[in-house]
CSV table of C-alpha atoms and ligand atoms in Angstrom, one decimal:
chain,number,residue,atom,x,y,z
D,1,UNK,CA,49.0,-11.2,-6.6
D,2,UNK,CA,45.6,-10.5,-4.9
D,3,UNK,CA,43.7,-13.5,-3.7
D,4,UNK,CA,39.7,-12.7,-4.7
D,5,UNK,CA,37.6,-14.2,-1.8
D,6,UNK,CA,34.7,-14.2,-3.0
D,7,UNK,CA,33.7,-13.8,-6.7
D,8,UNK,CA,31.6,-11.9,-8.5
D,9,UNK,CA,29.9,-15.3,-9.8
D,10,UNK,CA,30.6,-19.0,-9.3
D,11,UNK,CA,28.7,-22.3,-10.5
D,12,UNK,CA,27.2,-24.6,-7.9
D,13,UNK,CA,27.9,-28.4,-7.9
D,14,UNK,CA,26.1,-31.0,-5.9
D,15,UNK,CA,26.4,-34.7,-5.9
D,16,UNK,CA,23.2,-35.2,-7.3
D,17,UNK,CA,25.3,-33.6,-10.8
D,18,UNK,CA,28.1,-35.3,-9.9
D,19,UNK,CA,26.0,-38.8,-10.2
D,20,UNK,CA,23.9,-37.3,-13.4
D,21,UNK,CA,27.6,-37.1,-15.1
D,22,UNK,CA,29.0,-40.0,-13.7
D,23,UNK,CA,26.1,-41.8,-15.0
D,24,UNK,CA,26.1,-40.4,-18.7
D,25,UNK,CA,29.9,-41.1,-19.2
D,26,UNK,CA,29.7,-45.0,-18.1
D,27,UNK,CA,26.4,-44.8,-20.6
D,28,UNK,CA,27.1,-46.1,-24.4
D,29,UNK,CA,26.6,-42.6,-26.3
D,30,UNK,CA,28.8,-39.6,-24.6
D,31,UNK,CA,27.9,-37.5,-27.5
D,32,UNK,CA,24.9,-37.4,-29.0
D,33,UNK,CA,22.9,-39.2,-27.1
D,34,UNK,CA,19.5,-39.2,-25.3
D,35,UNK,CA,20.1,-37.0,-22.9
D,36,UNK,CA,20.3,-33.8,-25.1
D,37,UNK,CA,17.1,-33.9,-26.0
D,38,UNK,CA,15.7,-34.5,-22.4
D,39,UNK,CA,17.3,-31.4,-21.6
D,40,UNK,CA,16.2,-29.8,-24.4
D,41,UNK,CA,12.3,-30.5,-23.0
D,42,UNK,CA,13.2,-30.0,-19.9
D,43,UNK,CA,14.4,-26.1,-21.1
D,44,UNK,CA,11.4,-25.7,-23.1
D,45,UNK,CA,9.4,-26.5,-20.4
D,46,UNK,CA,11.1,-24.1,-18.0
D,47,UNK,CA,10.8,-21.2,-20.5
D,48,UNK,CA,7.3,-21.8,-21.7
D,49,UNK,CA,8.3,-22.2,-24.9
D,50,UNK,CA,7.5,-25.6,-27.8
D,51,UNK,CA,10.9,-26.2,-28.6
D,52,UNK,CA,14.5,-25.7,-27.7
D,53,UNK,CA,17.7,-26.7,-29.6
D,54,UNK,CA,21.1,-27.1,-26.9
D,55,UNK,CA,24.2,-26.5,-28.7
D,56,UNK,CA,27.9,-25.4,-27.6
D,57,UNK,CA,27.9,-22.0,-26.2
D,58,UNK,CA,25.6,-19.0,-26.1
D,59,UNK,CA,27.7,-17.8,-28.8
D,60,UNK,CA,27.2,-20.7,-31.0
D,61,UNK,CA,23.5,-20.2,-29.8
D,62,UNK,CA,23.4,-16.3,-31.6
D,63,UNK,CA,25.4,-17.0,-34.8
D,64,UNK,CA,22.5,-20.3,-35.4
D,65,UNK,CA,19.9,-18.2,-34.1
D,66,UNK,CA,20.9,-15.0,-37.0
D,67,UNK,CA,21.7,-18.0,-39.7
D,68,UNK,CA,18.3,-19.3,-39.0
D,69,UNK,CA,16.7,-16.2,-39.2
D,70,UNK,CA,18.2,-15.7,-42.6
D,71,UNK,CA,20.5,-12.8,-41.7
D,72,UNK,CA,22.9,-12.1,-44.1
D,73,UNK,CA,25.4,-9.6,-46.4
D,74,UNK,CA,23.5,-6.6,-46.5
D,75,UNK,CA,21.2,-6.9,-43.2
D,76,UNK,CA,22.1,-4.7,-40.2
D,77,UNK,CA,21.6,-6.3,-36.8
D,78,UNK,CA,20.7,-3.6,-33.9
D,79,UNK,CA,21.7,-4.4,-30.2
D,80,UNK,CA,22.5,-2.2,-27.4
D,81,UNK,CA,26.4,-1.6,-26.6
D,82,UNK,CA,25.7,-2.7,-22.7
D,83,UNK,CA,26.2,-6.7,-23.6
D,84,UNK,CA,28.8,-9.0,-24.1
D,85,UNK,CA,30.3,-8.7,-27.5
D,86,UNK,CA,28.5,-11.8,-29.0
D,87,UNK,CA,25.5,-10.2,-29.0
D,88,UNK,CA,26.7,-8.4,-32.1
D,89,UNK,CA,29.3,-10.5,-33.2
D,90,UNK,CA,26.5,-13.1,-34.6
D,91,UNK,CA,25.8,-10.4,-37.3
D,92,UNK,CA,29.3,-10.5,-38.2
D,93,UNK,CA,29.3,-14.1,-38.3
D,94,UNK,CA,26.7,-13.9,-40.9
D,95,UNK,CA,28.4,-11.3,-43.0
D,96,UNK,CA,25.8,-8.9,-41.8
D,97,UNK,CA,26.2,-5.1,-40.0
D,98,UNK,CA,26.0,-4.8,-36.6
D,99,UNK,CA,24.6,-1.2,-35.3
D,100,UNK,CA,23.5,-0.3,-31.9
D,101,UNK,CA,21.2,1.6,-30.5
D,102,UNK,CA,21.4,3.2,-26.5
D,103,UNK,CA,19.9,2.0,-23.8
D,104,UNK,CA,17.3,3.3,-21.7
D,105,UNK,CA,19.0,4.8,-18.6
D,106,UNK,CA,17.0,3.0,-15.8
D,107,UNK,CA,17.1,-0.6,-16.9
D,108,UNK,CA,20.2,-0.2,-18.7
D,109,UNK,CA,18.3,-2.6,-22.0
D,110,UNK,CA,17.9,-1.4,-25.2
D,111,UNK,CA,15.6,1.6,-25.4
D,112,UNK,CA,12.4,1.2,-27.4
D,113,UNK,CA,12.5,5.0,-28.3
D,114,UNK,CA,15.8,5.1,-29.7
D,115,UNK,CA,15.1,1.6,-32.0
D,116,UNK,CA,12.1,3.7,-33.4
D,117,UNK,CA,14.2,7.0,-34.0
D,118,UNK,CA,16.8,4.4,-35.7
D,119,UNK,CA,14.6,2.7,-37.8
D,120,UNK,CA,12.9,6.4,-39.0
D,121,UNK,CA,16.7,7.3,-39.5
D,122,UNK,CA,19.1,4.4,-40.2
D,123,UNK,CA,22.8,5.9,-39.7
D,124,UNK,CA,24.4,3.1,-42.4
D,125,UNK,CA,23.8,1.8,-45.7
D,126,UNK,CA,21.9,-2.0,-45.5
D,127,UNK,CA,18.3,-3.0,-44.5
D,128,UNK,CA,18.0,-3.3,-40.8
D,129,UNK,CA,16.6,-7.1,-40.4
D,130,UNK,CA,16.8,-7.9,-36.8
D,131,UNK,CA,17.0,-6.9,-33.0
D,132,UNK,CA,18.9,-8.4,-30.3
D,133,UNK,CA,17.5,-7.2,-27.1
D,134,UNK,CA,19.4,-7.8,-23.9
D,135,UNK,CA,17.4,-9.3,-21.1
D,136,UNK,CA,20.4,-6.8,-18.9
D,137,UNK,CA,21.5,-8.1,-15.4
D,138,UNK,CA,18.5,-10.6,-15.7
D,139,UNK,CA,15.8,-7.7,-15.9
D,140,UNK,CA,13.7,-8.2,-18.4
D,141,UNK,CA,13.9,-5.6,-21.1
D,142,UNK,CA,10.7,-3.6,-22.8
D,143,UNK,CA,10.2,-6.3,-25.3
D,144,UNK,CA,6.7,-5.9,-25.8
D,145,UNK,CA,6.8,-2.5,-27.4
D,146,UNK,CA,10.3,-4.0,-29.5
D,147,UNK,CA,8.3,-6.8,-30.1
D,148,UNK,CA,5.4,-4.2,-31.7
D,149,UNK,CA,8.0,-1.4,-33.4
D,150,UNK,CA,9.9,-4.9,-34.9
D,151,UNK,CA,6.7,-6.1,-36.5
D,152,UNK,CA,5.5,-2.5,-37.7
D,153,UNK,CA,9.3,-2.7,-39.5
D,154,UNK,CA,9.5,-6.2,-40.2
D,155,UNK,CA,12.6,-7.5,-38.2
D,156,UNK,CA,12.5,-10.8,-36.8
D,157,UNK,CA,13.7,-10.2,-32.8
D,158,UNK,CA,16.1,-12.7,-31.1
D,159,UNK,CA,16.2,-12.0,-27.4
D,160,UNK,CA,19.9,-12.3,-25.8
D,161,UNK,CA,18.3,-13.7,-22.7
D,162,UNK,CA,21.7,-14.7,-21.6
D,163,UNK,CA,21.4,-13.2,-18.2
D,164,UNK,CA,17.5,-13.9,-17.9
D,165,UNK,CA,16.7,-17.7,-17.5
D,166,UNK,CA,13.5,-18.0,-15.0
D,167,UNK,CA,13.0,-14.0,-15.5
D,168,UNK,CA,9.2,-13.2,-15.9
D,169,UNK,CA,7.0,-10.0,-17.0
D,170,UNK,CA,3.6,-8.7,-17.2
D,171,UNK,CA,2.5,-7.6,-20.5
D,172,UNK,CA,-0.2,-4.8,-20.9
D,173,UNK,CA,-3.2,-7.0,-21.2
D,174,UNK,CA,-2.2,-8.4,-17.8
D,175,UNK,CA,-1.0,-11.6,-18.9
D,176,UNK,CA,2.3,-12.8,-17.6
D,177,UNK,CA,5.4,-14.3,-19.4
D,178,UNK,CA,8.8,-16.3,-18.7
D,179,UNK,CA,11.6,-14.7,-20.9
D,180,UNK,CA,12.0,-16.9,-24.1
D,181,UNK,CA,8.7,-18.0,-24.0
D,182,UNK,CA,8.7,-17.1,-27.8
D,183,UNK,CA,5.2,-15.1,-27.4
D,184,UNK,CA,7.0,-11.6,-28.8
D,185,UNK,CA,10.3,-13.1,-30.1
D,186,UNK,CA,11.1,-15.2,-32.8
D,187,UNK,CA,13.9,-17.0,-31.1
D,188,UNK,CA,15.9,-16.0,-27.4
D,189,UNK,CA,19.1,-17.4,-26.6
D,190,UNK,CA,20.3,-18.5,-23.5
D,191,UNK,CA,23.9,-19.6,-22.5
D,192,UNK,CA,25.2,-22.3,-19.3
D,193,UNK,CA,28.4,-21.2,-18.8
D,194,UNK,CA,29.3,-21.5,-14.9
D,195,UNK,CA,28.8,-17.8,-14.5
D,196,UNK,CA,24.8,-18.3,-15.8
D,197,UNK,CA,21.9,-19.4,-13.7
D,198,UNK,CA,22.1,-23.2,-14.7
D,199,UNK,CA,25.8,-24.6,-16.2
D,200,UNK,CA,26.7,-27.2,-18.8
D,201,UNK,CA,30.3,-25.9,-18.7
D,202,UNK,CA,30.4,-24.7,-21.8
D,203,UNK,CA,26.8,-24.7,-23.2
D,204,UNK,CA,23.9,-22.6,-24.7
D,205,UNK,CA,20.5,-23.0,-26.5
D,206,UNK,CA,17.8,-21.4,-28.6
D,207,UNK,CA,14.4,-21.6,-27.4
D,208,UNK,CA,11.8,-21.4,-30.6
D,209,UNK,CA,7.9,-21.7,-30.9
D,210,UNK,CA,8.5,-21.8,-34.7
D,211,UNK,CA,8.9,-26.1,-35.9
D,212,UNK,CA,10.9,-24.6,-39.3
D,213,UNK,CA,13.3,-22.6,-37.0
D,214,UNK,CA,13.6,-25.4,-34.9
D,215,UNK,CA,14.0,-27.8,-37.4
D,216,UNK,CA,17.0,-25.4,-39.1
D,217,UNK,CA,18.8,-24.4,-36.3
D,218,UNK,CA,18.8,-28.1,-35.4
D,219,UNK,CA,20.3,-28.9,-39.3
D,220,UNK,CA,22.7,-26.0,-39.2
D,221,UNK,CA,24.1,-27.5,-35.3
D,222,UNK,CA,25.5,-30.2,-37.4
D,223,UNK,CA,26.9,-29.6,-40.3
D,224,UNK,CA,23.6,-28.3,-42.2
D,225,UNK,CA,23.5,-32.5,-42.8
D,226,UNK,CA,19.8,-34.0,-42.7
D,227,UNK,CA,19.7,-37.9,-42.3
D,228,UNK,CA,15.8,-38.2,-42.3
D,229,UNK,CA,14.9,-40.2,-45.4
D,230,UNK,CA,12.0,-38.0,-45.9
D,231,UNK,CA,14.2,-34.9,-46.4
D,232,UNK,CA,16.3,-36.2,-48.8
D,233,UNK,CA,16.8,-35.3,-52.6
D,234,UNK,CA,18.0,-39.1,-53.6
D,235,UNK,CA,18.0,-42.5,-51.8
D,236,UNK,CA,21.4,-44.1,-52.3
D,237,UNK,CA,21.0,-46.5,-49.0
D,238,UNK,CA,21.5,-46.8,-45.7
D,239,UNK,CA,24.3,-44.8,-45.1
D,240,UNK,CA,23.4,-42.0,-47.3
D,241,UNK,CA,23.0,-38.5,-45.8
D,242,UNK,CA,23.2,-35.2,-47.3
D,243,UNK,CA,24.8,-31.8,-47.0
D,244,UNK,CA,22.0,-29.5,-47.5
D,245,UNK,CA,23.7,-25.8,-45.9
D,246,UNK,CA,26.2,-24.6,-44.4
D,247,UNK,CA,26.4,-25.8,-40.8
D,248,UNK,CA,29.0,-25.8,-38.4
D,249,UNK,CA,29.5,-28.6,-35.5
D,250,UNK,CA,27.9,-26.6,-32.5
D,251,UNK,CA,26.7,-29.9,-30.7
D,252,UNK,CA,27.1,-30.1,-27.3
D,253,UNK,CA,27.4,-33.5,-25.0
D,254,UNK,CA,25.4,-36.3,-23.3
D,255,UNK,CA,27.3,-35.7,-20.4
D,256,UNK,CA,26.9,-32.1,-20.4
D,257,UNK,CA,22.9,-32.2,-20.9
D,258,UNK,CA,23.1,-34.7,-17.7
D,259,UNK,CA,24.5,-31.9,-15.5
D,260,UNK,CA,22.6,-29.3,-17.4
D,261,UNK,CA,18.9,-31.3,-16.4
D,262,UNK,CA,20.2,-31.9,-13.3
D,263,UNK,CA,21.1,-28.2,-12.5
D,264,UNK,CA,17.9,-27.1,-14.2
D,265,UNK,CA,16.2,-29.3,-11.4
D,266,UNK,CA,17.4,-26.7,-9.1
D,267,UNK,CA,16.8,-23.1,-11.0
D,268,UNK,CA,13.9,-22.5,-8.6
D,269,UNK,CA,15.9,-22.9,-5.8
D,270,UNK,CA,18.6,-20.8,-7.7
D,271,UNK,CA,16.4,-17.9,-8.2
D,272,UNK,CA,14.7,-17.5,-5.3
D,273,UNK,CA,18.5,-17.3,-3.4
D,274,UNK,CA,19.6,-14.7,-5.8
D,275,UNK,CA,16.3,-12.1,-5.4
D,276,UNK,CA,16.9,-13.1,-1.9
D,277,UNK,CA,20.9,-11.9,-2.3
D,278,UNK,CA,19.5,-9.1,-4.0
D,279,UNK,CA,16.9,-7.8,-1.5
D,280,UNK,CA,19.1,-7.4,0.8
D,281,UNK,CA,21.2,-5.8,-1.4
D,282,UNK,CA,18.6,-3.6,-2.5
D,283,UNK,CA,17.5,-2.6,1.0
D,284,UNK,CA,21.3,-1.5,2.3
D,285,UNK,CA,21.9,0.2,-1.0
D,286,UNK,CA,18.8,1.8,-2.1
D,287,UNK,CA,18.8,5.5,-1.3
D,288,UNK,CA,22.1,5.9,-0.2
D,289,UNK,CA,24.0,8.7,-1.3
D,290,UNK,CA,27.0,7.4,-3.3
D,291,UNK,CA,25.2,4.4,-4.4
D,292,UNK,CA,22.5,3.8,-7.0
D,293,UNK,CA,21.2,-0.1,-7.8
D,294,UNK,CA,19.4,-1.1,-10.6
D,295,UNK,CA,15.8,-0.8,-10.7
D,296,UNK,CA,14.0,-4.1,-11.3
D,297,UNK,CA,11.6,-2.7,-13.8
D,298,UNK,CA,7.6,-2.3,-12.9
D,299,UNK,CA,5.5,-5.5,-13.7
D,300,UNK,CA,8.2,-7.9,-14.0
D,301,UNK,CA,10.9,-10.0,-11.8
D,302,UNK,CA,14.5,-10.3,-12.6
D,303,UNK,CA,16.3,-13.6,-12.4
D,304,UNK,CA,19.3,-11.3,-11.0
D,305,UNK,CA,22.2,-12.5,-12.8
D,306,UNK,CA,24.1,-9.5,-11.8
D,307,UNK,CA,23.9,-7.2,-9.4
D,308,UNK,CA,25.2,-3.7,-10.7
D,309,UNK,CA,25.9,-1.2,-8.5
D,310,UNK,CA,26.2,2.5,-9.9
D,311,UNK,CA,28.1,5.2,-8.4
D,312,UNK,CA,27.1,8.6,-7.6
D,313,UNK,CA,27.7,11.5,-5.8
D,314,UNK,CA,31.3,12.3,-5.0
D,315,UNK,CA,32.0,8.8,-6.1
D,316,UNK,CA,30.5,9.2,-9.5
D,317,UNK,CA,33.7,10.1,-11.4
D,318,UNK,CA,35.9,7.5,-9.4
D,319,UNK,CA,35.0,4.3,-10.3
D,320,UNK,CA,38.8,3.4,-10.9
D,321,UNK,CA,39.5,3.9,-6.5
D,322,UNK,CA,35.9,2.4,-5.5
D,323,UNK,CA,37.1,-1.0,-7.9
D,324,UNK,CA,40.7,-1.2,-6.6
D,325,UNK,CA,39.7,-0.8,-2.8
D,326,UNK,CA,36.9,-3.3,-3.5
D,327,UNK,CA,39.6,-5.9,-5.2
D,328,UNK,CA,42.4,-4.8,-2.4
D,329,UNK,CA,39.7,-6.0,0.2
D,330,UNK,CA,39.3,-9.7,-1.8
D,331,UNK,CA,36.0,-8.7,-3.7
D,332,UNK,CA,35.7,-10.1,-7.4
D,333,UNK,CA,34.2,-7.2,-8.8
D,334,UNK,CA,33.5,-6.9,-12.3
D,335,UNK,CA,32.4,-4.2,-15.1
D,336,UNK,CA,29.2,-5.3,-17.2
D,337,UNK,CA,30.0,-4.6,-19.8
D,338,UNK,CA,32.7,-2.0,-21.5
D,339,UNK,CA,30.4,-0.2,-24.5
D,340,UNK,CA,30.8,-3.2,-27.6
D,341,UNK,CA,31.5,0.2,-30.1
D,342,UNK,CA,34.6,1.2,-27.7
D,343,UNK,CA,36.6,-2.2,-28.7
D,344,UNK,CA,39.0,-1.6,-31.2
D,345,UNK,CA,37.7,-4.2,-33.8
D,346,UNK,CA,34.5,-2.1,-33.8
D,347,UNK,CA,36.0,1.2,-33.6
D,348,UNK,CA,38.7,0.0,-36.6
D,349,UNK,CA,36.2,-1.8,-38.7
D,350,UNK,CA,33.1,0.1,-39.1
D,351,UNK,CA,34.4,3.6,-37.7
D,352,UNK,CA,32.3,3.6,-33.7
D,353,UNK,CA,33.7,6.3,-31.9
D,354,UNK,CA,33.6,7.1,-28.2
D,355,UNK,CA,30.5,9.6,-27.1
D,356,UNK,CA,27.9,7.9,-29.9
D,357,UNK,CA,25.9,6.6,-26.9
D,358,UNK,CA,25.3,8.7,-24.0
D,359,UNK,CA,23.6,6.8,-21.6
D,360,UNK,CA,25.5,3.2,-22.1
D,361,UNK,CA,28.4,5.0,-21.9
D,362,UNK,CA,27.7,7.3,-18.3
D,363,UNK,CA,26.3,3.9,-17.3
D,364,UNK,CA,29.7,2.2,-18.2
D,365,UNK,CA,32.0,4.9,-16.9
D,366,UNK,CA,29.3,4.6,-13.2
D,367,UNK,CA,29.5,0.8,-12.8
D,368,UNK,CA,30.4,-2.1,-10.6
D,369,UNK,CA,29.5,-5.4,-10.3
D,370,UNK,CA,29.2,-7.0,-6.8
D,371,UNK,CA,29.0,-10.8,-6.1
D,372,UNK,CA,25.8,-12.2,-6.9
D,373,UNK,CA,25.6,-16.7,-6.6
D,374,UNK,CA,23.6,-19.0,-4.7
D,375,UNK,CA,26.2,-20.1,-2.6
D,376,UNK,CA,27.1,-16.8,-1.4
D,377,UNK,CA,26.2,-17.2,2.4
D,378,UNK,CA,24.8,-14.5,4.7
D,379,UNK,CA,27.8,-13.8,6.2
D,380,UNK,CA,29.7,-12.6,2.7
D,381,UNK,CA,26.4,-10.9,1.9
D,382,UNK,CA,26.7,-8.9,5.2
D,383,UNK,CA,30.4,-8.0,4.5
D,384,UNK,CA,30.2,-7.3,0.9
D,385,UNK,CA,27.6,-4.5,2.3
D,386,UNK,CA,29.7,-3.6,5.2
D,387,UNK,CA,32.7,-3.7,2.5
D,388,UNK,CA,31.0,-1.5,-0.4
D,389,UNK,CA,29.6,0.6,2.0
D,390,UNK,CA,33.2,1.8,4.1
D,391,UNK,CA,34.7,1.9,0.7
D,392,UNK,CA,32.5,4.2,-0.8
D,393,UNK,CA,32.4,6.2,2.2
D,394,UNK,CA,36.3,6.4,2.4
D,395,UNK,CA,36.4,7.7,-1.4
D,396,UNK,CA,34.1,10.1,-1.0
D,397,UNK,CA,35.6,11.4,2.2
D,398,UNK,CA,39.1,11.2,0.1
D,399,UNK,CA,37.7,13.2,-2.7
D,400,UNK,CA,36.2,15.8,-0.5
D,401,UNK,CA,40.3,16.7,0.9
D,402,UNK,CA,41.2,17.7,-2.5
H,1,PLP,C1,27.3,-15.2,-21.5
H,1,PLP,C2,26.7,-14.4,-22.6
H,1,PLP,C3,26.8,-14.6,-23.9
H,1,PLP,C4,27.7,-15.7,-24.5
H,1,PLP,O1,27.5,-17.0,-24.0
H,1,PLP,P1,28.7,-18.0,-24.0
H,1,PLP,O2,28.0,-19.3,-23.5
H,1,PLP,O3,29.8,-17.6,-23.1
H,1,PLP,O4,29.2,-18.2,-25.4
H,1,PLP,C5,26.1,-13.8,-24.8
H,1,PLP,N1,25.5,-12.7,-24.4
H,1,PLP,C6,25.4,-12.4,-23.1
H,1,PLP,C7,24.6,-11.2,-22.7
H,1,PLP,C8,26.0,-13.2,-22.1
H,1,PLP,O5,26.0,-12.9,-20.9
């Protein structure tokens, strides 16, 4: 068994969330009780956006986020294949299509270009109905000219900003956003599982500046059950509450929502150690010959939730070596992410093939992901560079021999 020393992601636990926790179990509602919505505020807040609505996984987050935006049997849902199979699952979910279009090469998100050559062109029978960008390795993608080809087409956009909390960008009138600020999306979804910038545990959210979405995807959370008098059809008493849609129990705790304000007091802190990480990253790896990084795009800055390393050169086709020297030496790499139409259920069920999307798949077939946390100190920063750096070196000299 290899033993991983470092990881390519790990949470970050203080005693200031221990207390938060400690504080919310010993308190009389463990469930649903004030402290969701203080985090809820205290999301919205950190996003720029009116409202948010926590529930029990970014997962949970994307199926209430395409129920709420009416997405249904017939719809197609586009994301890009570079994600984390939720992104389309939530389409399937729904009873809906999922389709993807490729990414844009440099900032590995979907590509405005190819949505707009989809949309002239669908490839399946159904009404496209929706987007799903991915904010990709916490760079924020081009959503203001998805944002504009969505509204010329009439889809509703739901950023996957999964990888993206605290990411910001400049639009073209010079005005700057937070991801999930809702100013070109509907609704963006963020998850805090331990991996993300900020962790509930298990945990996620939609961030809305729409009161009807917020007030659905709120409904739909719980059972699609409304309890406000005001909402009701009949008045039978005090107990009475009805069933007015299909929801689904997607709450998430009191306790959690403690640890999630409390780590949400600290995203600031989180961030700026990451771009730091990165940096440093970017300035060993930048240029070199066997190595290309991802390229924050221009007028923006990534929250860096990954840090993706491409291969290149003589290294370029051998991926498989670079990761197993990298793992031998006790590095938790990682691949983000294998193409979502390469999985069998994909490939099986709606008839994806392998070579559909050129550039998420060279991307896929190039990449590694390097550790990229907080509480990575400078010394495993300094030998994760000296480690990727003899490794490729040793590959390359390897493949040169034969
Ligand atoms: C983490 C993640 C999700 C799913 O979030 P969970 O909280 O694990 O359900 C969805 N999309 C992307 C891009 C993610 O990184």
């Amino acid at each position: 068994m290899l033993s991983v020393t470092v990881p390519y992601g790990r949470h970050a636990i203080d005693d200031a969330d221990l207390s938060s926790v400690a504080a919310a179990l010993q308190s009389d509602r463990i469930t649903q009780g004030p402290r969701i919505e203080q985090f809820e505020e205290a999301l919205a807040a950190a996003v720029g956006a009116r409202y948010s609505v926590a529930v029990s996984s970014g997962t949970a987050a994307l199926h209430l986020a395409a129920l709420a935006a009416g997405i249904g049997p017939g719809d197609i849902l586009l994301t890009s294949p570079i994600t984390f199979v939720a992104s389309a699952n939530c389409a399937l979910y729904c009873g809906a299509q999922p389709d993807f279009v490729d990414v844009d090469p440099l900032r590995v998100a979907l590509d405005p270009e190819a949505l707009e050559a989809y949309l002239q062109k669908p490839r399946r029978a159904g009404r496209p109905r929706a987007v799903v960008p991915v904010h990709f390795a916490g760079h924020p993608a081009d959503i203001e000219r998805i944002a504009a080809i969505a509204k010329a087409r009439g889809l509703i956009v739901i950023e996957d900003a999964c990888h993206a909390l605290g990411a910001t960008w400049t639009d073209s009138a010079g005005t700057t956003h937070r991801v999930g600020d809702g100013s070109h999306a509907q609704m963006a979804v963020f998850s805090f599982h331990p991996v993300k910038h900020v962790t509930t545990g298990e945990g996620g959210a939609v961030t809305t500046n729409d009161r009807a979405l917020r007030d659905r995807l709120r409904s739909l959370r719980s059972h699609g059950i409304e309890r406000d008098p005001k909402l009701l059809r009949q008045r039978e008493g005090p107990w009475y509450y009805e069933m007015q849609s299909l929801g689904y129990n997607y709450r998430i705790t009191d306790f959690q929502c403690a640890l999630g304000s409390s780590q949400l007091a600290k995203l600031d802190e989180f961030l700026a150690r990451r771009r730091e990480i990165a940096a440093r990253y970017d300035s060993a790896f930048r240029g070199h010959p066997l190595l290309e990084p991802l390229a924050q795009p221009a007028r923006s800055r990534s929250a860096y939730h990954l840090y993706v390393l491409r291969l290149r050169g003589a290294c370029a086709s051998r991926r498989r070596e670079v990761f197993d020297a990298l793992l031998e030496a006790g590095m938790g790499v990682n691949v983000h992410y294998i193409p979502v139409s390469w999985q069998p259920y994909y490939q099986d069920r709606f008839g994806f093939r392998r070579g559909e999307f050129p550039h998420a798949e060279d991307y896929y077939r190039r990449a590694v992901t390097i550790p990229l946390y907080p509480a990575l100190s400078d010394t495993q920063v300094t030998w994760v560079i000296d480690t990727v750096s003899s490794v490729v070196e040793r590959v390359a000299a390897v493949a040169s021999n034969v």
